[in-house]
Amino acid sequence: MTTGQSLRIAVDIGGTFTDICILNEKTRELRVVKTPSTPDPIDGVLKGVKDAGIDLADVALFSHGTTVATNALITRRLPPAAMVCTAGFRDVIEIRRANKEDLWDVYKDVARPYIRRRDRLTVPERIDADGNVVTPLDEAAVREVARVLRARKVQAVAVCFINAFVNSSHEQRARQILEEELPGVAVSTSSDVLPEIFEHERFSTTVVNAILRPVVGNYIGRLSDRLKEGGLKSDLLLLHSGGGVMTAATAKDYAGRLAGSGIAAGAIASRHIAMLCGYRNSIGVDMGGTSADVSLVWDGVSRVTKDWHIQFGYPIRFPSIEVLTIGAGGGSLAWIDAAGALHNGPQSAGANPGPCCYGNGNTVPTNTDASVTLGRLGTELAGGEIHLDKQLAVTAVETGVAQPLKLSTNEAAKAILSVANANMADAVRLISISRGYDPRDFALVAFGGAGALHGVALAKELSIPTVIVPPNPGVTSALGCLLVDIRHDLAQSYLVPAAKADTADIEARFAALEAEARDLLARDGVPEDGMTLTRSIDMMYQGQWRSLSVPVPSPIGAIEDAVKAFHALHEREYNFRRDEAPVGLYRLNLVAVGTTPKANLAEHEPGGGLPEPRSRRPVDFDETDAPVDTPVYWRPDLPAGLDVPGPAIIDQLDSTTVVPPGVTAHVDKWLNLILKIQEA
C-alpha cells in the first residue's frame, strides 16, 4: 500500500462495471480496477477500493462521477414531490412547448410530467414582467398548501412563480414559510435554481432539481459516511454536467446538475488525452455495453449546451458538456424488420442476460457476438474474469442474421458491425458536419469497453486520419474525474437591445454575480488565489430567441466590441452574419472555477522492440475476404515508442484494440495507441 496521502482516486459507476482510477502523486503511476456494479452502487465502490488495496487514509482526493440522478429520472424511482405555482400556471410543465420528439408519430406520447397534476398546487400572487408586484403573496394560502403537503408526506417541493426571475421576493418568502411548516423537506425555488426568462424551461429545471435532492442527498450522505468510516479524511467531490466538480454540500442543493454526471466524465478525459497527443480538435466516442456517447472539442474547448434533457419535453437548463448518446454498444441487438432490413439497436441485451456468448440465455445476436464470431474479440474479458462461448455467438449470428439474409456467417457478422458503425458515424456527423465542422480536421478518441474494437472502422467511414486509444479505454471516464476543477455556473437574464445597453449597469450586475461566486467557492474551501471568474454575454439578433455566448472582459469594455465578436461567432457557427441587423443582449453568464491539482500522468522513455505475441488466432477484418492468422499482443507488454503493424489484435484488461491490415499502431510516451489510417 501507498502511504502519506499521495493517492488520487476517481470512481465512475456504469451499469455493468464500476471503474476506479488510482493515481499515485509521487510516482505518477496510474492503476485501474474494474469490479462488477452492485444493486447498491456504494457496495461496488467500496469493493473496488478494497480490491485495489487502498487505505482511504492515504487518499488526498476522492472524485466521483455518478449515474444515480440520471437513473432516477429514467426509471422514475422518485420521492413524493410537489410543485407550488402561481394561480393559473400549474400546467406549464405539462403544456411544455406543445412539441413532440417525433413530429410525425401520432401514437407516441411525451412522457408524463415528473410531478402529477394533483400535486401541483397554486397560491394567489403575481409579479409583472418588469418586477412590479401586481398581487401580493397570499401567505395564508401558502400555509394551507403546506398543510396539504404535510398530509401527503412529500419529501421535495419546487416553488415556481411566474416572473420570479426578475423579482424573487414572493418565491423566497414562500420558501421560508414552507421550510417552517415542513421541516426536513427539500424546497427549491426557480429564482435560485435558474433565474431566467422562459417559464417552462425554468419550471422544468427547478422540478428536476427538487425531486433529485432527496435522491442525491441520501446517496451522497451514505457514501460520505461509509468513506469516512473507512478512513477518508479529504472531501468527496462529485462531477457535474458542466464539466466541473462540486462538494457534497453543494451537490445536495443543486442535485439537478448531477443528471449528466457520468456522461460528462468521458468527454473531459477524451479532450485531455487528445490535447496530450497534440490534437486540439478531437471527437470522442465512448462505446460501452449499451450506448455510445459522442462529444466534440474544437480548438481545445469542449462544446457546452443548455439545451438538453434526460426525457424529451422536460428540459434541464444547467450548462452541460454537449454529448450525443445513441443506442450502440457491445450489447446492442441485431434484428431484421418486416421488410427484411438489418438493424442494430437501440435495444440492448444489457448486462443480464448480456450477449449470447455470455451463456445467460440470450439468443439474439449482438455486436459483441459478431466481434467474437470474426475473431476480433477473444473468449476472455476483464483479465479472464469473464469467459465467452464462441459457439453460442456463432450460432446466434447464423440463426438471427445469416440464414434470414442468405449470407455466410462471417458476412452476417460483418454486416452487423457495419450497421453499428454506420449508426455511430451518423451521430458523429450530427455533432460535427451539421455544426459546420469537417471530421477530417479531427482526431478520433475511441474509448469505453467497445470503442477500440470499432475505432478504425468508424474513422474510415468518416475519413478521419487518426485514431487515439487511451492506455485504459474501459476506465477513461473515471480518469476524467481526476482532470476537473470545482466549477459553478451563474447566470442572470438581461433582456436589453445592445444599442441601449448601459455598461455601468452590466458591470454592477456582473459584480453581484462575482460576489455570489466567490462566496460559493469559499464555502467549497477554495482560497482567493485559486479562483478564476470568466464572463460572457448571451446575444442574438433581435427577433430571434436562440442565442450565442460571447466572452467579455472584466471590467466590461465597449458593447460595440461584444457585438462585433457576436457577428463573427454567428458566422462561424451558422455560416452567415447580418452586420446591419440590431443585436439584443439576452443573459449575463459567469463561470466560477476553483482550481484543484490535476492528474499528472507519467511519461515513459522509448525502449524495447516488438514482443512475442501472447497468442495467435484467425481474424476476419473488413479489409480481408477471409480470416487471416493474426498475432495477439498484451498491451502492458508494449513499450513507448513502439510501432505495431497491422494486422494485429491488442488485448488488455478493459478493452481490445483492432489494428487492421494497412494500419500501424504507435505507442506514444503516455502509452496511448496512435493509429494512422493511410488511405485517409
XYZ file of C-alpha atoms in Angstrom:
680
model
C 0.000 0.000 0.000
C 0.998 3.594 -0.619
C 1.087 5.925 2.369
C 1.257 9.648 3.076
C -1.985 10.856 1.402
C -0.416 10.659 -2.041
C -3.295 8.939 -3.809
C -5.968 10.439 -6.033
C -8.998 8.241 -6.567
C -11.655 8.591 -9.274
C -14.730 6.382 -9.449
C -17.169 6.019 -12.342
C -20.148 3.710 -11.907
C -21.621 2.113 -15.008
C -24.462 -0.316 -15.493
C -22.118 -3.308 -15.764
C -18.825 -2.320 -14.121
C -17.629 0.141 -11.514
C -14.336 1.655 -12.715
C -11.714 3.021 -10.348
C -8.614 5.014 -11.317
C -5.821 5.320 -8.744
C -3.116 7.905 -9.386
C -0.021 7.987 -7.160
C 1.025 11.651 -6.975
C 4.601 10.770 -6.069
C 5.339 8.201 -8.762
C 2.621 9.321 -11.257
C 1.737 5.653 -11.637
C -1.844 5.115 -12.790
C -3.644 1.912 -11.845
C -7.138 0.804 -12.756
C -9.579 -1.552 -11.111
C -12.829 -2.879 -12.576
C -15.402 -4.521 -10.364
C -18.982 -5.565 -11.169
C -21.548 -2.908 -10.304
C -23.920 -3.768 -7.470
C -27.630 -3.026 -6.819
C -26.483 -0.534 -4.201
C -23.734 1.333 -6.119
C -21.902 2.151 -2.892
C -21.167 -1.541 -2.288
C -19.411 -1.693 -5.665
C -17.352 1.416 -4.842
C -16.186 0.039 -1.502
C -15.447 -3.381 -3.004
C -13.319 -1.789 -5.722
C -11.409 0.230 -3.131
C -10.808 -2.937 -1.118
C -9.773 -4.972 -4.175
C -7.259 -2.255 -5.095
C -5.651 -2.479 -1.658
C -6.302 1.200 -0.926
C -6.145 2.653 2.558
C -8.598 5.565 2.420
C -6.468 7.421 4.955
C -3.853 7.737 2.173
C -6.292 9.423 -0.245
C -5.787 13.150 -0.895
C -8.678 13.470 -3.365
C -11.743 11.308 -3.980
C -13.682 12.295 -7.115
C -16.833 10.574 -8.290
C -18.973 10.562 -11.431
C -22.365 9.027 -10.769
C -25.431 7.970 -12.746
C -27.642 7.895 -9.632
C -29.507 11.070 -10.668
C -29.764 10.033 -14.327
C -31.120 6.592 -13.470
C -33.655 8.038 -11.025
C -35.117 10.223 -13.784
C -35.137 7.414 -16.349
C -36.715 4.810 -14.057
C -38.997 7.357 -12.313
C -37.975 5.938 -8.928
C -38.509 9.331 -7.335
C -39.596 10.536 -3.896
C -43.074 12.004 -3.286
C -42.815 15.592 -4.501
C -44.982 18.629 -5.132
C -44.952 21.901 -7.019
C -46.254 25.247 -5.765
C -47.178 27.646 -8.572
C -48.780 30.990 -9.251
C -52.554 30.573 -9.583
C -53.311 29.728 -13.207
C -49.893 28.314 -14.042
C -49.971 24.768 -12.661
C -49.987 23.218 -16.146
C -46.951 24.976 -17.611
C -44.776 21.859 -17.326
C -47.474 19.705 -18.935
C -48.266 22.065 -21.803
C -44.493 22.270 -22.416
C -43.733 23.724 -25.871
C -46.554 21.714 -27.451
C -43.987 19.789 -29.498
C -43.034 16.152 -29.909
C -39.785 14.256 -30.275
C -41.058 12.651 -33.480
C -43.441 15.108 -35.100
C -44.941 12.505 -37.442
C -45.544 9.711 -34.927
C -49.100 10.425 -33.783
C -49.121 7.411 -31.461
C -46.020 8.278 -29.453
C -46.842 10.441 -26.461
C -44.438 12.579 -24.467
C -43.640 11.107 -21.055
C -45.845 12.289 -18.207
C -44.548 15.147 -16.017
C -42.289 14.245 -13.109
C -44.896 15.732 -10.739
C -48.509 14.716 -11.355
C -51.225 17.354 -11.612
C -52.844 16.655 -8.231
C -49.525 17.508 -6.582
C -49.154 20.824 -8.427
C -50.842 23.300 -6.083
C -51.368 27.034 -6.576
C -51.393 30.187 -4.462
C -52.529 33.737 -5.314
C -49.593 36.030 -6.211
C -48.465 37.907 -9.276
C -45.424 39.883 -10.352
C -45.370 41.528 -13.762
C -42.625 41.318 -16.384
C -40.936 44.444 -15.001
C -40.740 43.017 -11.489
C -43.606 45.035 -10.017
C -45.950 43.369 -7.508
C -49.436 43.148 -9.012
C -50.946 40.731 -6.477
C -49.226 40.301 -3.077
C -48.347 36.775 -1.989
C -51.181 35.171 -0.011
C -49.181 33.788 2.902
C -52.225 32.083 4.427
C -52.678 30.153 1.179
C -49.023 29.064 1.317
C -49.528 27.738 4.852
C -52.648 25.887 3.711
C -50.656 24.332 0.865
C -48.028 23.288 3.419
C -50.760 21.580 5.491
C -51.877 19.582 2.457
C -48.333 18.608 1.530
C -47.588 17.550 5.115
C -50.529 15.162 4.933
C -49.218 13.792 1.632
C -45.776 13.279 3.185
C -43.882 14.891 0.351
C -40.094 14.949 0.532
C -39.425 17.708 -2.007
C -41.145 20.883 -3.189
C -40.473 23.057 -6.242
C -41.646 26.669 -5.900
C -42.234 28.156 -9.360
C -43.835 31.582 -9.608
C -44.301 33.439 -12.865
C -41.735 36.233 -13.466
C -39.762 35.256 -10.359
C -36.612 35.575 -12.460
C -36.929 39.368 -12.326
C -38.235 39.672 -8.734
C -37.725 36.716 -6.392
C -39.326 38.193 -3.246
C -42.515 36.096 -3.395
C -40.646 32.852 -4.051
C -38.189 33.476 -1.256
C -40.983 34.230 1.231
C -42.920 31.138 0.150
C -39.775 29.095 0.667
C -39.363 30.452 4.205
C -42.950 29.520 5.071
C -42.685 26.032 3.574
C -39.428 25.323 5.405
C -41.044 26.460 8.657
C -44.113 24.293 8.118
C -42.349 21.286 6.542
C -39.094 20.707 8.429
C -36.749 18.310 6.655
C -38.428 18.745 3.260
C -36.143 19.919 0.413
C -37.523 23.161 -1.054
C -36.145 24.524 -4.351
C -37.146 27.866 -5.888
C -36.897 28.713 -9.572
C -35.213 32.046 -8.749
C -32.381 30.198 -7.011
C -32.087 27.299 -9.438
C -32.453 29.116 -12.781
C -33.219 32.866 -12.662
C -34.012 33.134 -16.376
C -36.950 34.002 -18.624
C -38.994 31.226 -20.344
C -41.158 29.736 -17.644
C -41.332 26.173 -18.989
C -37.565 25.718 -19.006
C -37.248 27.428 -15.614
C -40.058 25.414 -14.028
C -38.850 22.131 -15.554
C -35.271 22.608 -14.346
C -36.498 23.519 -10.863
C -38.715 20.442 -10.707
C -35.812 18.194 -11.727
C -33.586 19.796 -9.105
C -36.240 19.427 -6.404
C -37.121 15.772 -6.997
C -33.450 14.779 -7.182
C -32.435 16.482 -3.935
C -33.682 13.644 -1.655
C -32.244 11.008 -4.016
C -28.834 12.636 -4.320
C -28.757 13.750 -0.692
C -29.414 10.229 0.553
C -26.803 8.720 -1.773
C -24.119 11.284 -1.002
C -24.784 11.075 2.721
C -24.446 7.299 2.809
C -21.372 7.295 0.573
C -19.672 10.029 2.617
C -20.394 8.209 5.871
C -19.022 4.888 4.619
C -15.923 6.511 3.154
C -15.264 8.345 6.416
C -15.764 5.114 8.352
C -13.110 3.624 6.076
C -10.675 6.402 6.959
C -11.198 9.056 4.239
C -10.189 12.483 5.547
C -10.459 14.538 2.334
C -13.636 15.916 0.737
C -15.820 13.876 -1.589
C -16.073 15.734 -4.929
C -18.827 14.985 -7.439
C -18.625 15.561 -11.171
C -21.480 17.618 -12.616
C -22.788 18.005 -16.159
C -20.898 21.251 -16.811
C -17.529 19.522 -16.668
C -16.515 20.526 -13.146
C -16.825 19.069 -9.675
C -18.658 20.299 -6.624
C -18.525 19.393 -2.976
C -21.097 17.114 -1.374
C -22.707 20.080 0.414
C -23.245 21.977 -2.848
C -24.457 18.862 -4.671
C -27.253 18.394 -2.146
C -28.659 21.850 -3.032
C -28.072 21.634 -6.801
C -28.766 17.951 -7.337
C -30.083 18.540 -10.859
C -26.561 19.327 -12.017
C -25.667 15.656 -11.469
C -28.206 14.488 -14.068
C -25.412 14.407 -16.680
C -22.561 13.488 -14.342
C -21.441 10.140 -15.726
C -21.669 11.230 -19.374
C -19.515 14.344 -18.871
C -16.556 12.431 -17.427
C -15.724 10.634 -20.664
C -15.858 13.836 -22.717
C -13.447 15.526 -20.295
C -10.960 12.674 -20.419
C -11.225 12.438 -24.213
C -10.319 16.115 -24.590
C -7.380 15.818 -22.181
C -5.913 12.796 -23.946
C -6.248 14.361 -27.397
C -4.548 17.547 -26.155
C -1.693 15.472 -24.681
C -1.205 13.899 -28.095
C -1.114 17.302 -29.781
C -4.643 17.395 -31.226
C -6.684 20.493 -30.361
C -9.597 19.215 -32.451
C -10.977 15.861 -31.385
C -14.105 13.746 -31.442
C -14.623 11.379 -28.530
C -16.583 8.146 -28.932
C -17.268 6.344 -25.665
C -18.784 2.988 -26.605
C -19.880 0.810 -23.731
C -22.221 -2.111 -23.342
C -25.480 -0.312 -24.108
C -24.759 3.056 -25.697
C -22.184 5.236 -27.410
C -21.555 8.826 -26.276
C -20.162 11.240 -28.872
C -18.550 14.581 -27.927
C -16.631 17.245 -29.844
C -13.715 19.532 -28.963
C -12.769 22.441 -31.230
C -9.545 24.372 -30.682
C -9.146 22.810 -27.249
C -12.634 23.731 -25.988
C -15.493 21.290 -25.399
C -18.884 22.323 -26.720
C -21.265 23.266 -23.906
C -25.046 23.395 -24.234
C -28.017 24.435 -22.136
C -30.449 22.631 -24.430
C -30.599 19.078 -23.095
C -32.828 16.651 -21.249
C -32.984 13.129 -19.895
C -36.533 12.648 -21.162
C -37.883 14.676 -24.068
C -40.187 17.529 -23.097
C -38.582 18.238 -19.735
C -35.507 20.407 -20.343
C -32.675 20.793 -17.855
C -31.099 24.194 -18.441
C -27.970 23.758 -16.373
C -24.837 24.079 -18.560
C -23.705 20.677 -19.786
C -20.896 19.400 -21.952
C -22.629 18.536 -25.208
C -22.755 14.769 -25.612
C -24.883 12.919 -28.157
C -25.904 9.455 -26.959
C -27.185 6.696 -29.236
C -28.106 3.071 -28.618
C -24.950 1.472 -29.976
C -22.916 -0.680 -27.618
C -21.414 -4.105 -27.268
C -24.785 -5.469 -26.175
C -26.874 -3.787 -28.898
C -29.140 -6.313 -30.584
C -29.062 -7.055 -34.321
C -32.553 -7.581 -35.723
C -34.367 -7.768 -39.042
C -37.549 -5.799 -39.660
C -40.644 -6.918 -41.558
C -39.193 -5.597 -44.817
C -36.027 -7.667 -44.412
C -33.682 -4.792 -43.454
C -30.959 -5.336 -40.871
C -30.957 -3.034 -37.827
C -28.621 -2.608 -34.871
C -30.020 -1.365 -31.540
C -31.186 0.685 -29.812
C -32.461 -2.362 -27.964
C -29.749 -3.947 -25.851
C -29.108 -7.220 -24.088
C -27.698 -5.192 -21.193
C -25.573 -6.789 -18.501
C -28.083 -9.570 -17.857
C -28.584 -11.694 -19.877
C -25.958 -9.899 -21.961
C -24.593 -11.044 -25.341
C -25.281 -14.628 -26.396
C -21.645 -15.616 -25.792
C -22.120 -14.866 -22.072
C -24.225 -18.009 -21.864
C -27.013 -16.430 -19.817
C -29.877 -17.348 -22.122
C -29.933 -14.592 -24.760
C -30.306 -15.901 -28.326
C -30.432 -12.606 -30.291
C -27.010 -11.688 -31.737
C -25.231 -8.563 -30.510
C -22.202 -6.552 -31.612
C -20.098 -8.488 -29.112
C -21.252 -11.779 -30.642
C -20.328 -10.510 -34.115
C -16.843 -9.498 -32.919
C -16.328 -12.875 -31.257
C -17.517 -14.682 -34.406
C -14.970 -12.789 -36.526
C -12.167 -13.431 -34.042
C -11.690 -9.737 -33.335
C -12.665 -10.327 -29.731
C -11.206 -13.232 -27.780
C -13.007 -15.566 -25.441
C -11.915 -13.889 -22.196
C -12.756 -10.440 -20.822
C -11.697 -8.426 -17.764
C -8.431 -10.305 -17.426
C -10.066 -13.721 -17.543
C -12.911 -12.990 -15.100
C -15.489 -13.335 -17.883
C -15.344 -16.320 -20.264
C -17.127 -16.153 -23.613
C -18.580 -19.091 -25.540
C -17.703 -18.564 -29.205
C -20.014 -21.309 -30.442
C -23.036 -19.615 -28.854
C -22.054 -16.377 -30.626
C -21.654 -18.131 -33.990
C -24.997 -19.922 -33.619
C -26.796 -16.675 -32.783
C -25.302 -14.860 -35.800
C -26.184 -17.761 -38.083
C -29.794 -18.141 -36.968
C -30.542 -14.471 -36.342
C -28.964 -12.844 -39.420
C -27.063 -15.166 -41.770
C -29.883 -17.578 -42.588
C -32.687 -14.981 -42.998
C -30.484 -12.817 -45.251
C -28.851 -15.770 -47.027
C -25.310 -14.725 -46.013
C -22.345 -16.673 -44.756
C -21.766 -16.499 -41.012
C -18.821 -14.107 -41.319
C -20.633 -11.939 -43.884
C -23.526 -11.652 -41.450
C -21.199 -10.729 -38.569
C -19.539 -8.044 -40.700
C -22.954 -6.717 -41.698
C -23.962 -6.416 -38.030
C -20.863 -4.381 -37.236
C -21.205 -2.269 -40.401
C -24.695 -1.177 -39.357
C -23.439 -0.342 -35.852
C -20.587 1.709 -37.311
C -22.955 3.491 -39.686
C -25.201 4.444 -36.745
C -22.237 5.874 -34.840
C -20.981 7.671 -37.953
C -24.383 9.346 -38.305
C -24.113 10.528 -34.695
C -20.654 11.964 -35.365
C -21.981 13.772 -38.445
C -24.777 15.308 -36.366
C -22.322 16.742 -33.861
C -19.724 17.780 -36.458
C -20.779 18.276 -40.088
C -24.221 19.643 -39.149
C -22.446 22.220 -36.940
C -20.006 23.298 -39.631
C -17.054 21.096 -38.639
C -15.213 18.781 -41.041
C -14.383 15.394 -39.410
C -11.169 15.259 -41.469
C -9.839 18.075 -39.264
C -10.188 15.965 -36.121
C -8.628 13.017 -34.330
C -10.978 10.294 -33.107
C -10.542 9.250 -29.467
C -12.027 5.747 -29.168
C -12.646 4.503 -25.650
C -15.103 2.642 -23.474
C -15.065 -1.129 -23.324
C -16.005 -1.482 -27.024
C -14.661 1.751 -28.547
C -11.264 0.396 -29.598
C -12.918 -2.529 -31.413
C -14.715 -0.097 -33.728
C -12.331 2.892 -33.783
C -10.567 2.349 -37.103
C -13.704 1.240 -38.966
C -15.557 4.314 -37.741
C -12.671 6.611 -38.689
C -12.560 5.159 -42.199
C -16.294 5.719 -42.555
C -15.757 9.415 -41.750
C -12.336 9.907 -43.424
C -10.766 10.749 -40.056
C -6.985 10.226 -40.416
C -6.030 9.443 -36.800
C -7.455 7.279 -34.028
C -6.277 7.575 -30.416
C -6.886 4.726 -27.983
C -6.132 5.744 -24.358
C -3.997 3.490 -22.134
C -7.091 2.238 -20.272
C -10.042 2.679 -22.656
C -12.580 0.960 -20.448
C -11.969 3.273 -17.482
C -11.294 6.520 -19.345
C -14.479 8.065 -17.947
C -13.188 7.516 -14.420
C -9.937 9.245 -15.403
C -11.998 12.275 -16.424
C -12.960 12.779 -12.780
C -9.276 13.428 -11.976
C -8.956 16.173 -14.588
C -11.524 18.759 -13.497
C -11.818 21.779 -11.224
C -14.560 22.891 -8.870
C -16.933 24.862 -11.059
C -20.099 26.929 -10.608
C -22.131 28.428 -13.451
C -24.147 31.532 -12.601
C -26.458 33.482 -14.892
C -28.959 36.319 -14.889
C -31.465 37.294 -17.556
C -30.742 40.686 -19.132
C -33.142 41.488 -21.965
C -31.877 44.758 -23.430
C -31.111 45.855 -27.029
C -27.358 46.265 -27.477
C -27.882 49.841 -28.681
C -29.481 50.726 -25.325
C -27.217 48.668 -23.039
C -25.720 50.531 -20.069
C -22.183 49.286 -19.389
C -22.316 50.620 -15.805
C -25.467 48.581 -15.135
C -23.940 45.463 -16.735
C -20.769 45.904 -14.672
C -22.808 46.198 -11.465
C -24.731 43.030 -12.285
C -21.537 41.111 -13.057
C -20.065 42.366 -9.771
C -23.056 40.939 -7.899
C -22.671 37.591 -9.670
C -18.944 37.570 -8.864
C -19.615 38.225 -5.183
C -22.024 35.282 -5.127
C -19.479 33.126 -6.968
C -16.663 33.946 -4.542
C -18.953 33.064 -1.653
C -19.784 29.682 -3.251
C -16.124 28.888 -3.915
C -15.114 29.974 -0.396
C -17.702 27.568 1.038
C -16.090 24.864 -1.111
C -12.759 25.615 0.567
C -11.152 27.350 -2.424
C -8.651 30.096 -1.470
C -8.957 33.517 -3.130
C -5.869 32.982 -5.285
C -7.333 29.720 -6.588
C -10.476 31.366 -8.003
C -10.936 32.192 -11.695
C -14.030 34.085 -12.843
C -14.906 34.252 -16.550
C -17.632 36.463 -18.011
C -19.748 36.098 -21.123
C -22.935 37.596 -22.530
C -25.538 35.638 -24.480
C -26.535 37.677 -27.538
C -28.864 37.225 -30.501
C -30.231 39.042 -33.499
C -33.364 40.813 -32.273
C -36.462 38.833 -33.090
C -34.700 35.511 -32.540
C -34.758 33.505 -29.323
C -31.703 31.273 -29.824
C -28.529 32.959 -28.616
C -24.743 32.621 -28.723
C -22.412 33.174 -25.790
C -19.793 35.897 -26.360
C -16.809 36.195 -23.962
C -16.380 39.686 -22.498
C -13.583 41.199 -20.400
C -13.591 42.297 -16.775
C -14.294 45.158 -16.398
C -16.748 45.220 -19.285
C -15.496 47.041 -22.371
C -17.466 48.767 -25.097
C -20.640 46.919 -26.063
C -19.747 47.558 -29.707
C -16.752 45.208 -29.314
C -19.010 42.455 -27.985
C -21.434 42.995 -30.886
C -18.582 42.634 -33.416
C -17.500 39.419 -31.691
C -21.100 38.157 -31.844
C -21.291 38.724 -35.620
C -18.039 36.798 -36.125
C -19.195 33.961 -33.868
C -22.546 33.761 -35.651
C -20.751 33.455 -38.980
C -18.532 30.698 -37.586
C -21.500 28.784 -36.189
C -24.105 29.291 -38.934
C -22.034 30.416 -41.943
C -23.719 33.810 -42.267
C -23.854 37.170 -40.478
C -26.047 40.278 -40.623
C -23.967 43.242 -39.538
C -26.812 45.642 -40.271
C -29.311 43.782 -38.045
C -29.899 45.006 -34.476
C -28.470 42.752 -31.763
C -30.047 42.054 -28.386
C -28.488 41.040 -25.080
C -30.199 38.048 -23.502
C -28.272 36.759 -20.489
C -25.202 37.531 -18.372
C -23.101 34.455 -17.568
C -20.323 33.861 -15.079
C -18.207 30.722 -14.826
C -16.511 30.435 -11.433
C -13.666 27.927 -11.242
C -11.783 26.820 -8.162
C -8.527 25.232 -9.258
C -7.760 21.747 -7.942
C -4.497 19.826 -8.506
C -4.729 17.769 -11.711
C -3.697 14.264 -12.531
C -0.189 14.378 -13.989
C 0.295 11.214 -15.996
C 3.729 9.632 -16.147
C 5.795 9.855 -19.323
C 7.701 6.777 -20.466
C 11.039 6.607 -22.251
C 11.075 4.758 -25.569
C 12.693 1.363 -25.438
C 12.273 -2.255 -26.408
C 11.270 -3.988 -29.584
C 8.121 -5.723 -30.642
C 7.485 -8.524 -28.118
C 6.417 -12.004 -28.977
C 2.636 -12.204 -29.264
C 0.841 -13.869 -26.382
C -1.104 -15.942 -28.899
C -2.348 -16.047 -32.476
C -5.822 -16.594 -33.879
C -7.657 -16.275 -37.192
C -9.325 -12.867 -37.506
C -11.630 -11.704 -40.281
C -11.194 -7.961 -40.941
C -13.294 -5.675 -43.118
C -10.232 -5.370 -45.355
C -9.941 -9.153 -45.910
C -12.125 -11.687 -47.668
C -11.297 -14.477 -45.248
C -9.782 -14.854 -41.755
C -6.039 -14.245 -41.549
C -3.624 -15.573 -38.950
C -3.166 -12.618 -36.591
C -0.823 -12.010 -33.640
C -2.464 -11.109 -30.329
C -0.401 -8.809 -28.115
C -0.892 -7.987 -24.452
C -0.927 -4.199 -24.228
C 1.129 -3.886 -20.994
C 3.966 -5.644 -22.889
C 4.173 -2.824 -25.476
C 6.798 -0.169 -24.588
C 6.675 3.519 -25.516
C 7.999 4.355 -28.977
C 6.941 1.021 -30.472
C 5.142 0.609 -33.804
C 2.763 -2.332 -34.112
C 1.928 -3.079 -37.754
C -1.456 -4.466 -38.688
C -2.988 -6.905 -38.831
C -2.845 -7.230 -35.056
C -5.074 -7.546 -32.023
C -4.044 -5.766 -28.821
C -5.720 -7.130 -25.697
C -5.772 -5.628 -22.221
C -7.763 -5.830 -19.005
C -10.569 -3.491 -20.018
C -10.671 -3.457 -23.824
C -9.441 -4.873 -27.137
C -7.953 -2.799 -29.964
C -8.319 -3.951 -33.572
C -5.416 -2.961 -35.855
C -6.481 -3.907 -39.398
C -4.111 -4.562 -42.297
C -2.578 -1.359 -43.632
C -2.830 0.427 -40.275
C 0.039 0.921 -37.804
C -0.432 1.475 -34.076
C 2.222 3.703 -32.472
C 2.718 3.669 -28.690
C 3.430 7.235 -27.543
C 5.234 8.346 -24.372
C 1.968 8.333 -22.375
C 1.255 4.803 -23.684
C -1.634 5.933 -25.881
C -2.068 3.986 -29.116
C -1.982 6.317 -32.129
C -3.404 4.587 -35.197
C -2.698 6.270 -38.540
C -5.098 5.389 -41.314
C -3.070 5.572 -44.504
C -5.871 5.644 -47.042
C -7.460 8.669 -45.323
